[in-house]
CSV table of C-alpha atoms in Angstrom, one decimal:
chain,number,residue,atom,x,y,z
R,187,MET,CA,-27.5,-4.2,-0.2
R,188,THR,CA,-26.6,-1.0,-3.0
R,189,ALA,CA,-23.3,-1.4,-4.7
R,190,GLN,CA,-20.3,0.8,-4.2
R,191,THR,CA,-17.6,1.8,-5.6
R,192,TYR,CA,-14.2,1.9,-3.7
R,193,TRP,CA,-10.6,3.8,-4.9
R,194,ALA,CA,-7.8,2.4,-2.6
R,195,GLU,CA,-4.6,4.7,-2.8
R,196,HIS,CA,-3.0,1.6,-2.4
R,197,ALA,CA,-4.0,-2.1,-2.1
R,198,TRP,CA,-2.5,-5.4,-1.2
R,199,LEU,CA,-3.6,-7.9,-4.5
R,200,ASP,CA,-2.5,-11.0,-5.7
R,201,THR,CA,0.3,-9.2,-7.8
R,202,GLY,CA,1.5,-7.1,-4.7
R,203,VAL,CA,0.9,-3.8,-3.6
R,204,GLU,CA,-0.9,-1.7,-6.2
R,205,ARG,CA,-1.5,2.0,-6.4
R,206,GLY,CA,-4.8,3.0,-7.3
R,207,VAL,CA,-6.9,0.5,-7.0
R,208,VAL,CA,-10.9,0.4,-8.0
R,209,VAL,CA,-13.0,-1.9,-5.9
R,210,LYS,CA,-16.3,-2.2,-7.3
R,211,THR,CA,-18.9,-4.1,-5.1
R,212,GLY,CA,-22.2,-5.5,-6.1
R,213,THR,CA,-25.6,-5.6,-4.6
R,214,ASP,CA,-24.7,-9.3,-3.5
R,215,GLY,CA,-22.0,-8.3,-1.4
R,216,ARG,CA,-19.2,-9.4,-3.3
R,217,ILE,CA,-16.5,-7.7,-5.3
R,218,ALA,CA,-17.6,-7.2,-8.7
R,219,SER,CA,-14.4,-6.1,-10.3
R,220,VAL,CA,-10.9,-5.0,-9.3
R,221,ARG,CA,-9.1,-2.2,-11.7
R,222,LYS,CA,-5.5,-1.2,-11.0
R,223,GLY,CA,-3.4,1.7,-12.1
R,224,VAL,CA,-6.1,4.1,-11.6
R,225,LYS,CA,-4.9,7.2,-10.4
R,226,LYS,CA,-7.5,9.6,-9.4
R,227,PRO,CA,-10.9,8.4,-7.3
R,228,PRO,CA,-13.7,8.1,-10.0
R,229,THR,CA,-16.5,10.2,-9.5
R,230,GLY,CA,-19.0,9.1,-6.9
R,231,SER,CA,-16.3,6.7,-5.3
R,232,VAL,CA,-15.5,6.3,-2.1
R,233,THR,CA,-11.8,7.0,-1.2
R,234,LEU,CA,-9.8,4.4,1.3
R,235,ARG,CA,-6.5,6.3,2.1
R,236,GLY,CA,-3.6,4.0,3.1
R,237,LEU,CA,-2.8,0.5,2.1
R,238,THR,CA,-6.1,-1.8,1.6
R,239,LEU,CA,-6.2,-5.4,2.8
R,240,PRO,CA,-8.6,-8.1,2.5
R,241,GLY,CA,-10.5,-8.2,6.1
R,242,LEU,CA,-8.8,-9.4,8.7
R,243,ALA,CA,-9.9,-12.8,10.3
R,244,ASN,CA,-10.0,-13.5,14.4
R,245,ALA,CA,-10.1,-17.5,14.0
R,246,HIS,CA,-10.5,-17.9,17.9
R,247,SER,CA,-12.4,-15.6,20.2
R,248,HIS,CA,-14.1,-16.1,23.8
R,249,ALA,CA,-15.7,-13.1,23.7
R,250,PHE,CA,-16.8,-12.9,27.6
R,251,HIS,CA,-12.9,-13.1,28.1
R,252,ARG,CA,-12.2,-9.2,27.4
R,253,ALA,CA,-14.4,-8.2,30.6
R,254,LEU,CA,-11.0,-9.7,32.2
R,255,ARG,CA,-8.9,-7.1,30.7
R,256,GLY,CA,-6.6,-5.3,33.1
R,257,THR,CA,-7.8,-7.1,36.0
R,258,VAL,CA,-6.0,-10.7,35.2
R,259,GLN,CA,-2.6,-8.9,34.6
R,260,GLN,CA,-2.2,-8.2,38.3
R,261,GLY,CA,0.3,-10.4,40.5
R,262,GLU,CA,1.4,-13.6,39.7
R,263,GLY,CA,0.0,-17.3,38.9
R,264,THR,CA,-0.6,-19.6,35.9
R,265,PHE,CA,-3.1,-20.6,33.6
R,266,TRP,CA,-5.0,-22.4,36.1
R,267,THR,CA,-5.2,-19.8,38.5
R,268,TRP,CA,-6.5,-17.4,35.3
R,269,ARG,CA,-9.2,-19.8,34.8
R,270,ASP,CA,-10.5,-19.3,38.3
R,271,LEU,CA,-11.0,-15.6,37.7
R,272,MET,CA,-12.3,-16.4,34.4
R,273,TYR,CA,-14.9,-18.6,35.8
R,274,GLY,CA,-16.2,-15.7,38.0
R,275,VAL,CA,-17.1,-13.7,35.0
R,276,ALA,CA,-18.6,-16.9,33.3
R,277,ASP,CA,-21.2,-17.1,36.2
R,278,ARG,CA,-22.4,-13.7,36.4
R,279,LEU,CA,-23.4,-13.6,32.4
R,280,THR,CA,-27.0,-13.7,31.1
R,281,PRO,CA,-28.4,-13.9,27.6
R,282,ASP,CA,-29.0,-10.1,27.8
R,283,THR,CA,-25.7,-8.8,29.3
R,284,TYR,CA,-23.6,-11.0,27.2
R,285,TYR,CA,-25.3,-9.5,23.7
R,286,ALA,CA,-24.3,-6.2,25.3
R,287,LEU,CA,-20.7,-7.3,25.9
R,288,ALA,CA,-20.3,-9.3,22.6
R,289,ARG,CA,-22.0,-6.5,20.6
R,290,ALA,CA,-19.3,-3.8,22.2
R,291,VAL,CA,-16.3,-6.9,21.6
R,292,TYR,CA,-17.2,-7.2,18.1
R,293,ALA,CA,-17.6,-3.6,17.8
R,294,GLU,CA,-13.9,-3.3,18.8
R,295,MET,CA,-12.9,-6.0,16.3
R,296,ALA,CA,-14.3,-4.2,13.6
R,297,LEU,CA,-12.5,-1.1,14.6
R,298,ALA,CA,-9.3,-3.2,14.2
R,299,GLY,CA,-10.2,-4.3,10.9
R,300,ILE,CA,-11.5,-7.6,11.7
R,301,THR,CA,-14.3,-8.6,9.5
R,302,GLY,CA,-15.1,-12.2,10.6
R,303,VAL,CA,-14.7,-13.9,13.9
R,304,GLY,CA,-14.9,-17.6,15.0
R,305,GLU,CA,-16.5,-17.4,18.7
R,306,PHE,CA,-15.7,-20.7,20.3
R,307,HIS,CA,-18.8,-20.8,22.4
R,308,TYR,CA,-19.4,-22.8,25.3
R,309,LEU,CA,-21.2,-21.0,27.9
R,310,HIS,CA,-24.8,-22.6,26.8
R,311,HIS,CA,-26.8,-22.9,30.1
R,312,ALA,CA,-28.0,-21.1,33.1
R,313,PRO,CA,-26.2,-20.8,36.1
R,314,GLY,CA,-26.4,-24.1,37.9
R,315,GLY,CA,-26.7,-26.0,34.2
R,316,GLY,CA,-30.4,-25.4,33.8
R,317,ALA,CA,-31.3,-24.9,30.2
R,318,TYR,CA,-33.0,-21.7,29.5
R,319,ASP,CA,-36.5,-21.6,27.8
R,320,ASN,CA,-34.9,-21.2,24.6
R,321,PRO,CA,-31.9,-23.7,25.0
R,322,ASN,CA,-29.6,-21.6,22.3
R,323,ALA,CA,-30.2,-18.5,23.9
R,324,MET,CA,-26.5,-17.6,24.6
R,325,GLY,CA,-25.5,-18.6,21.2
R,326,GLU,CA,-28.2,-16.4,19.9
R,327,ALA,CA,-27.0,-13.5,21.6
R,328,LEU,CA,-23.9,-13.9,19.9
R,329,ILE,CA,-25.1,-14.3,16.7
R,330,ALA,CA,-27.3,-11.1,16.9
R,331,ALA,CA,-24.1,-9.2,18.5
R,332,ALA,CA,-22.2,-9.9,15.5
R,333,ALA,CA,-24.8,-8.8,13.3
R,334,GLU,CA,-25.3,-5.6,14.9
R,335,ALA,CA,-21.8,-4.9,15.2
R,336,GLY,CA,-21.2,-5.3,11.4
R,337,ILE,CA,-18.9,-8.5,11.4
R,338,ARG,CA,-19.4,-12.1,10.3
R,339,ILE,CA,-19.4,-14.9,12.6
R,340,THR,CA,-18.6,-18.6,12.8
R,341,LEU,CA,-20.4,-19.6,15.9
R,342,LEU,CA,-18.3,-22.8,17.2
R,343,ASP,CA,-20.6,-24.2,19.3
R,344,THR,CA,-18.3,-26.3,21.7
R,345,CYS,CA,-19.1,-29.9,23.5
R,346,TYR,CA,-17.8,-29.3,27.1
R,347,LEU,CA,-18.8,-32.4,29.5
R,348,SER,CA,-16.2,-33.1,31.8
R,349,SER,CA,-13.6,-31.2,34.0
R,350,GLY,CA,-10.9,-33.6,32.8
R,351,PHE,CA,-10.6,-36.8,31.6
R,352,GLY,CA,-14.0,-38.7,32.5
R,353,ALA,CA,-14.5,-36.7,36.1
R,354,PRO,CA,-17.6,-34.4,36.4
R,355,PRO,CA,-17.8,-31.1,35.7
R,356,SER,CA,-17.2,-28.6,38.7
R,357,ARG,CA,-19.7,-26.2,39.6
R,358,HIS,CA,-18.5,-23.4,37.2
R,359,GLN,CA,-18.5,-25.9,34.4
R,360,LEU,CA,-22.1,-27.0,34.8
R,361,ARG,CA,-23.0,-24.0,32.7
R,362,PHE,CA,-21.0,-25.7,29.7
R,363,SER,CA,-22.1,-29.1,29.9
R,364,ASP,CA,-24.8,-31.0,27.9
R,365,THR,CA,-24.0,-34.0,29.9
R,366,THR,CA,-23.8,-36.0,26.9
R,367,THR,CA,-22.5,-35.6,23.2
R,368,GLU,CA,-26.2,-36.6,21.8
R,369,ARG,CA,-27.6,-33.8,23.8
R,370,TRP,CA,-25.0,-31.4,22.9
R,371,ALA,CA,-25.6,-32.7,19.0
R,372,GLU,CA,-29.3,-32.3,19.5
R,373,ARG,CA,-29.0,-28.4,20.9
R,374,ALA,CA,-26.5,-27.4,18.5
R,375,ALA,CA,-28.5,-28.8,15.5
R,376,GLY,CA,-31.2,-26.0,16.6
R,377,LEU,CA,-28.5,-23.3,15.5
R,378,LYS,CA,-29.0,-21.8,12.3
R,379,GLY,CA,-27.0,-20.0,10.0
R,380,ASP,CA,-27.7,-17.0,7.6
R,381,ASP,CA,-25.7,-14.8,5.3
R,382,ASN,CA,-23.9,-13.3,8.2
R,383,THR,CA,-23.4,-16.6,10.1
R,384,ARG,CA,-21.7,-20.0,9.6
R,385,ILE,CA,-22.3,-22.8,12.6
R,386,GLY,CA,-19.5,-24.9,13.3
R,387,ALA,CA,-18.7,-27.5,16.1
R,388,ALA,CA,-15.4,-27.6,18.7
R,389,VAL,CA,-14.4,-29.9,21.0
R,390,HIS,CA,-13.2,-27.9,24.1
R,391,SER,CA,-10.2,-30.2,24.9
R,392,VAL,CA,-9.4,-34.1,25.0
R,393,ARG,CA,-9.7,-33.7,28.9
R,394,ALA,CA,-13.6,-32.0,28.6
R,395,VAL,CA,-15.0,-34.7,26.0
R,396,PRO,CA,-14.6,-38.0,26.9
R,397,THR,CA,-12.8,-40.3,24.3
R,398,GLY,CA,-15.8,-42.5,23.6
R,399,GLN,CA,-17.5,-39.0,22.6
R,400,LEU,CA,-15.3,-37.6,20.4
R,401,ALA,CA,-16.2,-39.3,17.0
R,402,THR,CA,-19.9,-37.7,17.7
R,403,VAL,CA,-18.4,-34.1,17.6
R,404,ALA,CA,-16.5,-34.9,14.7
R,405,ALA,CA,-19.3,-36.9,12.7
R,406,TRP,CA,-21.5,-33.8,13.6
R,407,ALA,CA,-19.4,-31.6,12.0
R,408,ASP,CA,-18.7,-33.6,8.8
R,409,GLU,CA,-22.1,-34.4,8.1
R,410,ARG,CA,-22.4,-30.9,7.9
R,411,GLU,CA,-19.2,-30.1,6.3
R,412,ALA,CA,-18.8,-27.4,9.0
R,413,PRO,CA,-15.6,-26.1,10.6
R,414,LEU,CA,-14.4,-28.1,13.8
R,415,HIS,CA,-12.0,-26.9,15.9
R,416,VAL,CA,-9.9,-28.1,19.2
R,417,HIS,CA,-8.3,-26.7,22.1
R,418,LEU,CA,-4.8,-28.6,21.9
R,419,SER,CA,-1.9,-29.1,23.8
R,420,GLU,CA,-1.9,-25.5,25.5
R,421,GLN,CA,-0.6,-26.9,28.8
R,422,THR,CA,1.8,-29.5,29.5
R,423,ALA,CA,-0.4,-30.4,32.5
R,424,GLU,CA,-3.2,-31.5,30.1
R,425,ASN,CA,-0.4,-33.7,27.9
R,426,ASP,CA,0.4,-35.3,30.9
R,427,ALA,CA,-2.7,-36.0,32.2
R,428,CYS,CA,-3.9,-37.6,28.9
R,429,VAL,CA,-1.0,-39.8,28.6
R,430,GLU,CA,-1.4,-40.9,32.1
R,431,ALA,CA,-5.4,-41.5,31.5
R,432,HIS,CA,-4.7,-43.1,27.8
R,433,GLY,CA,-1.5,-43.6,27.2
R,434,PHE,CA,-1.2,-41.2,24.2
R,435,THR,CA,-1.1,-37.8,23.4
R,436,PRO,CA,-3.7,-35.3,22.8
R,437,THR,CA,-3.0,-35.1,19.4
R,438,THR,CA,-2.9,-39.0,18.8
R,439,LEU,CA,-6.2,-39.3,20.7
R,440,LEU,CA,-7.6,-36.9,18.2
R,441,ALA,CA,-5.9,-38.6,15.3
R,442,ASP,CA,-7.8,-42.1,16.3
R,443,HIS,CA,-11.1,-40.7,16.7
R,444,GLY,CA,-11.4,-39.0,13.7
R,445,VAL,CA,-11.2,-35.6,14.6
R,446,LEU,CA,-8.1,-34.1,12.5
R,447,GLY,CA,-8.7,-33.3,9.0
R,448,PRO,CA,-8.9,-30.3,6.5
R,449,ARG,CA,-11.9,-28.8,8.0
R,450,THR,CA,-10.4,-28.9,11.3
R,451,THR,CA,-8.3,-26.3,13.3
R,452,ALA,CA,-6.3,-27.3,16.7
R,453,VAL,CA,-5.9,-23.9,18.6
R,454,HIS,CA,-2.8,-23.4,20.5
R,455,ALA,CA,-1.1,-26.2,19.7
R,456,THR,CA,1.8,-25.3,21.8
R,457,HIS,CA,3.5,-28.5,23.5
R,458,LEU,CA,3.4,-30.9,20.7
R,459,THR,CA,6.0,-34.1,19.9
R,460,PRO,CA,7.6,-34.3,16.5
R,461,GLY,CA,4.6,-37.3,16.0
R,462,ASP,CA,2.1,-34.7,16.9
R,463,ILE,CA,3.5,-32.4,14.4
R,464,ARG,CA,3.6,-35.0,11.5
R,465,LEU,CA,0.0,-36.1,12.5
R,466,LEU,CA,-1.4,-32.6,12.5
R,467,GLY,CA,0.3,-31.7,9.1
R,468,HIS,CA,-0.1,-34.7,7.1
R,469,SER,CA,-4.2,-34.8,8.0
R,470,GLY,CA,-4.1,-31.0,6.8
R,471,THR,CA,-5.4,-30.0,10.0
R,472,GLY,CA,-5.0,-26.3,10.4
R,473,VAL,CA,-3.1,-24.4,13.4
R,474,CYS,CA,-4.9,-21.1,15.0
R,475,MET,CA,-1.9,-19.6,17.1
R,476,CYS,CA,-3.2,-16.7,19.4
R,477,PRO,CA,0.4,-15.2,20.5
R,478,THR,CA,-1.1,-12.2,23.0
R,479,THR,CA,-2.7,-14.9,24.9
R,480,GLU,CA,-0.2,-17.4,25.1
R,481,ARG,CA,2.3,-15.2,26.6
R,482,ASP,CA,-0.3,-13.4,28.4
R,483,LEU,CA,-0.9,-16.6,30.2
R,484,ALA,CA,2.6,-17.8,30.3
R,485,ASP,CA,1.6,-20.9,28.1
R,486,GLY,CA,5.0,-21.0,25.6
R,487,ILE,CA,5.8,-20.4,22.1
R,488,GLY,CA,4.3,-23.2,19.6
R,489,PRO,CA,6.0,-24.7,16.8
R,490,ALA,CA,4.3,-22.7,14.3
R,491,PRO,CA,7.2,-23.1,11.7
R,492,LYS,CA,7.3,-26.7,11.7
R,493,LEU,CA,3.6,-27.0,11.8
R,494,GLN,CA,3.2,-25.2,8.6
R,495,SER,CA,6.3,-27.1,7.1
R,496,ALA,CA,4.4,-30.0,7.8
R,497,GLY,CA,1.1,-29.3,6.0
R,498,SER,CA,-0.7,-27.0,8.7
R,499,PRO,CA,-2.3,-24.0,7.3
R,500,LEU,CA,-1.9,-21.1,10.1
R,501,SER,CA,-4.5,-19.0,11.2
R,502,LEU,CA,-4.3,-16.3,14.2
R,503,GLY,CA,-6.5,-15.4,16.9
R,504,SER,CA,-7.1,-13.1,20.0
R,505,ASP,CA,-8.8,-15.9,22.0
R,506,SER,CA,-8.7,-14.0,25.7
R,507,HIS,CA,-8.6,-10.5,24.5
R,508,ALA,CA,-5.7,-9.2,26.5
R,509,VAL,CA,-5.5,-7.2,23.2
R,510,ILE,CA,-7.4,-7.2,20.0
R,511,ASP,CA,-5.4,-6.6,17.4
R,512,ILE,CA,-4.7,-9.1,14.4
R,513,LEU,CA,-1.7,-6.8,13.2
R,514,GLU,CA,-0.1,-7.8,16.6
R,515,GLU,CA,-0.7,-11.4,16.3
R,516,ALA,CA,0.7,-11.6,13.1
R,517,ARG,CA,4.3,-10.0,13.8
R,518,ALA,CA,3.9,-11.5,17.3
R,519,MET,CA,4.1,-15.2,15.7
R,520,GLU,CA,7.4,-14.2,13.6
R,521,LEU,CA,8.7,-12.0,16.5
R,522,ASP,CA,8.2,-15.0,19.4
R,523,GLU,CA,10.1,-17.4,16.9
R,524,ARG,CA,12.7,-15.2,16.5
R,525,LEU,CA,13.3,-15.0,20.5
R,526,HIS,CA,12.9,-18.7,20.5
R,527,THR,CA,15.3,-19.9,17.8
R,528,ARG,CA,17.7,-16.3,17.9
R,529,THR,CA,17.1,-16.2,14.2
R,530,ARG,CA,15.1,-14.0,11.9
R,531,GLY,CA,12.6,-14.0,8.8
R,532,HIS,CA,10.4,-17.2,9.2
R,533,TRP,CA,7.9,-15.5,7.4
R,534,THR,CA,7.6,-13.0,5.1
R,535,ALA,CA,5.4,-10.0,6.1
R,536,SER,CA,2.8,-11.4,3.1
R,537,GLN,CA,2.6,-15.0,4.5
R,538,LEU,CA,2.0,-13.3,8.0
R,539,LEU,CA,-0.9,-11.6,6.3
R,540,ARG,CA,-2.4,-14.5,4.6
R,541,ALA,CA,-2.5,-16.3,8.1
R,542,ALA,CA,-4.2,-13.3,9.1
R,543,THR,CA,-6.7,-13.0,6.1
R,544,ALA,CA,-7.6,-16.1,3.8
R,545,ASP,CA,-6.4,-18.6,5.9
R,546,GLY,CA,-8.0,-17.3,8.7
R,547,HIS,CA,-11.4,-17.2,7.0
R,548,ALA,CA,-10.8,-20.4,5.5
R,549,ALA,CA,-10.4,-22.1,9.3
R,550,LEU,CA,-13.8,-20.6,9.6
R,551,GLY,CA,-15.7,-21.9,6.8
R,552,TRP,CA,-15.5,-18.8,4.8
R,553,HIS,CA,-13.2,-20.1,2.0
R,554,ASP,CA,-14.8,-17.0,-0.4
R,555,ALA,CA,-13.2,-14.5,2.0
R,556,GLY,CA,-9.5,-12.9,2.7
R,557,ALA,CA,-8.5,-11.7,-1.2
R,558,ILE,CA,-9.4,-8.5,-3.3
R,559,ARG,CA,-10.6,-10.3,-6.5
R,560,ALA,CA,-13.7,-10.6,-8.3
R,561,GLY,CA,-15.8,-12.7,-6.8
R,562,ALA,CA,-15.0,-13.0,-3.3
R,563,LEU,CA,-17.0,-11.6,-0.4
R,564,ALA,CA,-16.1,-7.6,-0.4
R,565,ASP,CA,-14.5,-7.3,2.8
R,566,LEU,CA,-11.6,-4.2,3.1
R,567,THR,CA,-9.6,-3.2,5.9
R,568,THR,CA,-7.5,0.3,5.4
R,569,ILE,CA,-4.2,0.8,7.5
R,570,ALA,CA,-3.3,4.8,7.4
R,571,LEU,CA,0.3,4.8,6.1
R,572,ASP,CA,0.8,8.2,7.7
R,573,THR,CA,0.5,7.9,11.6
R,574,VAL,CA,3.1,8.3,14.0
R,575,ARG,CA,3.8,4.5,13.5
R,576,THR,CA,3.6,3.9,9.8
R,577,ALA,CA,5.0,7.3,8.1
R,578,GLY,CA,8.2,7.1,6.4
R,579,PRO,CA,8.5,3.8,4.6
R,580,PRO,CA,8.0,4.3,0.8
R,581,PRO,CA,4.5,2.4,-0.5
R,582,GLU,CA,6.4,-0.7,-1.9
R,583,LEU,CA,7.1,-1.6,1.7
R,584,ALA,CA,3.5,-0.9,3.0
R,585,VAL,CA,2.8,-4.4,3.9
R,586,GLU,CA,6.0,-4.7,6.1
R,587,THR,CA,5.2,-1.4,7.7
R,588,ALA,CA,1.6,-2.9,8.0
R,589,VAL,CA,2.7,-5.9,9.7
R,590,PHE,CA,5.9,-4.8,11.5
R,591,ALA,CA,5.0,-1.4,12.8
R,592,ALA,CA,1.2,-0.7,12.6
R,593,THR,CA,-1.5,-1.6,15.5
R,594,ASN,CA,-5.3,-1.4,15.6
R,595,ALA,CA,-5.3,2.2,16.0
R,596,ASP,CA,-4.0,2.5,12.5
R,597,VAL,CA,-7.2,1.1,11.0
R,598,ARG,CA,-8.9,3.9,9.1
R,599,ASP,CA,-11.9,1.9,7.3
R,600,THR,CA,-13.5,-1.7,7.5
R,601,VAL,CA,-15.5,-3.1,4.9
R,602,VAL,CA,-17.6,-6.1,5.3
R,603,GLY,CA,-19.9,-7.4,2.3
R,604,GLY,CA,-19.6,-3.8,0.5
R,605,ARG,CA,-21.0,-2.2,3.8
R,606,HIS,CA,-18.6,0.4,5.2
R,607,ILE,CA,-18.5,-0.8,8.7
R,608,VAL,CA,-15.7,1.9,9.9
R,609,ARG,CA,-15.4,5.1,8.6
R,610,GLU,CA,-12.0,7.4,8.9
R,611,GLY,CA,-12.0,5.3,12.3
R,612,ALA,CA,-15.4,5.8,13.3
R,613,HIS,CA,-17.7,2.8,14.1
R,614,GLN,CA,-21.3,3.7,11.8
R,615,LEU,CA,-23.3,0.8,13.8
R,616,VAL,CA,-22.1,1.0,17.8
R,617,PRO,CA,-21.7,4.8,18.3
R,618,GLU,CA,-19.0,5.2,21.4
R,619,VAL,CA,-17.7,1.8,21.6
R,620,GLY,CA,-15.4,2.6,24.4
R,621,GLN,CA,-18.4,3.6,26.4
R,622,ALA,CA,-20.3,0.6,25.2
R,623,LEU,CA,-17.6,-1.9,26.5
R,624,ALA,CA,-17.2,0.2,30.0
R,625,GLU,CA,-21.1,-0.4,30.5
R,626,ALA,CA,-21.2,-4.1,29.3
R,627,VAL,CA,-18.5,-4.9,31.7
R,628,ALA,CA,-19.3,-2.7,34.7
R,629,ALA,CA,-22.8,-4.4,34.5
R,630,LEU,CA,-20.9,-7.9,35.3
R,631,ARG,CA,-19.3,-6.4,38.1
R,632,ALA,CA,-22.4,-4.8,39.9
């Protein structure tokens, strides 16, 4: 890693939007110094023209769902009919085809300004449930794909044992299951992190991990001080089945078995009771909202403002990748709430950006990312302010412009650990990302 000097035309710092900001990065991939009020680029510096933000965090991803884009937008249906189509794609993946697809998907994320992703990974085994010679072949393919695409990854290795409240896994779900939490823990312990990778854990959902085994997953994460994520109350059918099976809501069940806490992130949290919201907030459990997926699957609108007021930090994810655009996720959280309440201004643009940056990275275990300040990881995302979507507003409104008008197409530069991964809209490591995506998806349809 070589040291580099970047000159940002405008940058979003702790003090707000500043003009002429010099960011020096060190050989350790961190920000060495930040200096504002520099009117011209210093000699030898790299110019970042537009608004430079901390790198964006995608706190919830299922990389293989990217192969569903377009195909699942036909006709009618529900989450459950969508799931059947998803299983069809999962059945056809191998470590090699998963690597090719994930590399292209993570490159698409880099083009969208994402510098870190949380991969909620449950596709562990071969079709039929047999183990690969390397039992972590699929997870290691994802780790390698992220490195090749130039972004960081938190691999959230997911425990998935049941088709629903103790029922055996379906034919499609055999690939997901380690049969017991002890076997899951043994396999997951073989995964190794590095400078680009953190290893975390996930409970797929209360329907997929028997109640008596939830504590094993929570303890595995606790011993390693690792992030722990869980799909929570995405569907009312899950809530109803949980109450019928146990007499409690999913949130109460998780609380009773030690799953909630400051290192835990609940994904979706769409259909909650007031008591659920208090449990999540008072325990400091984070919540990852995925608005484009939640509306694509007709899930509903989660109580994000109430969760945040109760004490839950919010993060954002692209989940099923109907689109990969964290700026869209940020504004969708606000705009969906406006539709729900018929009032405006639940969050400021800066608060939404915090969910998209610092709080998202923290949910993935990267507490030293998400800010442009000395000592932080040198992750930068630059949004153009001169496109047909962003031109016009004055620089002092650049944050509002980025959140409420810009899209992934307006990302001009992405820097990860001081490395210039996307330069002037072109990925420097993966040539022709669109072609790579097309080829990877086509291989799954052959």
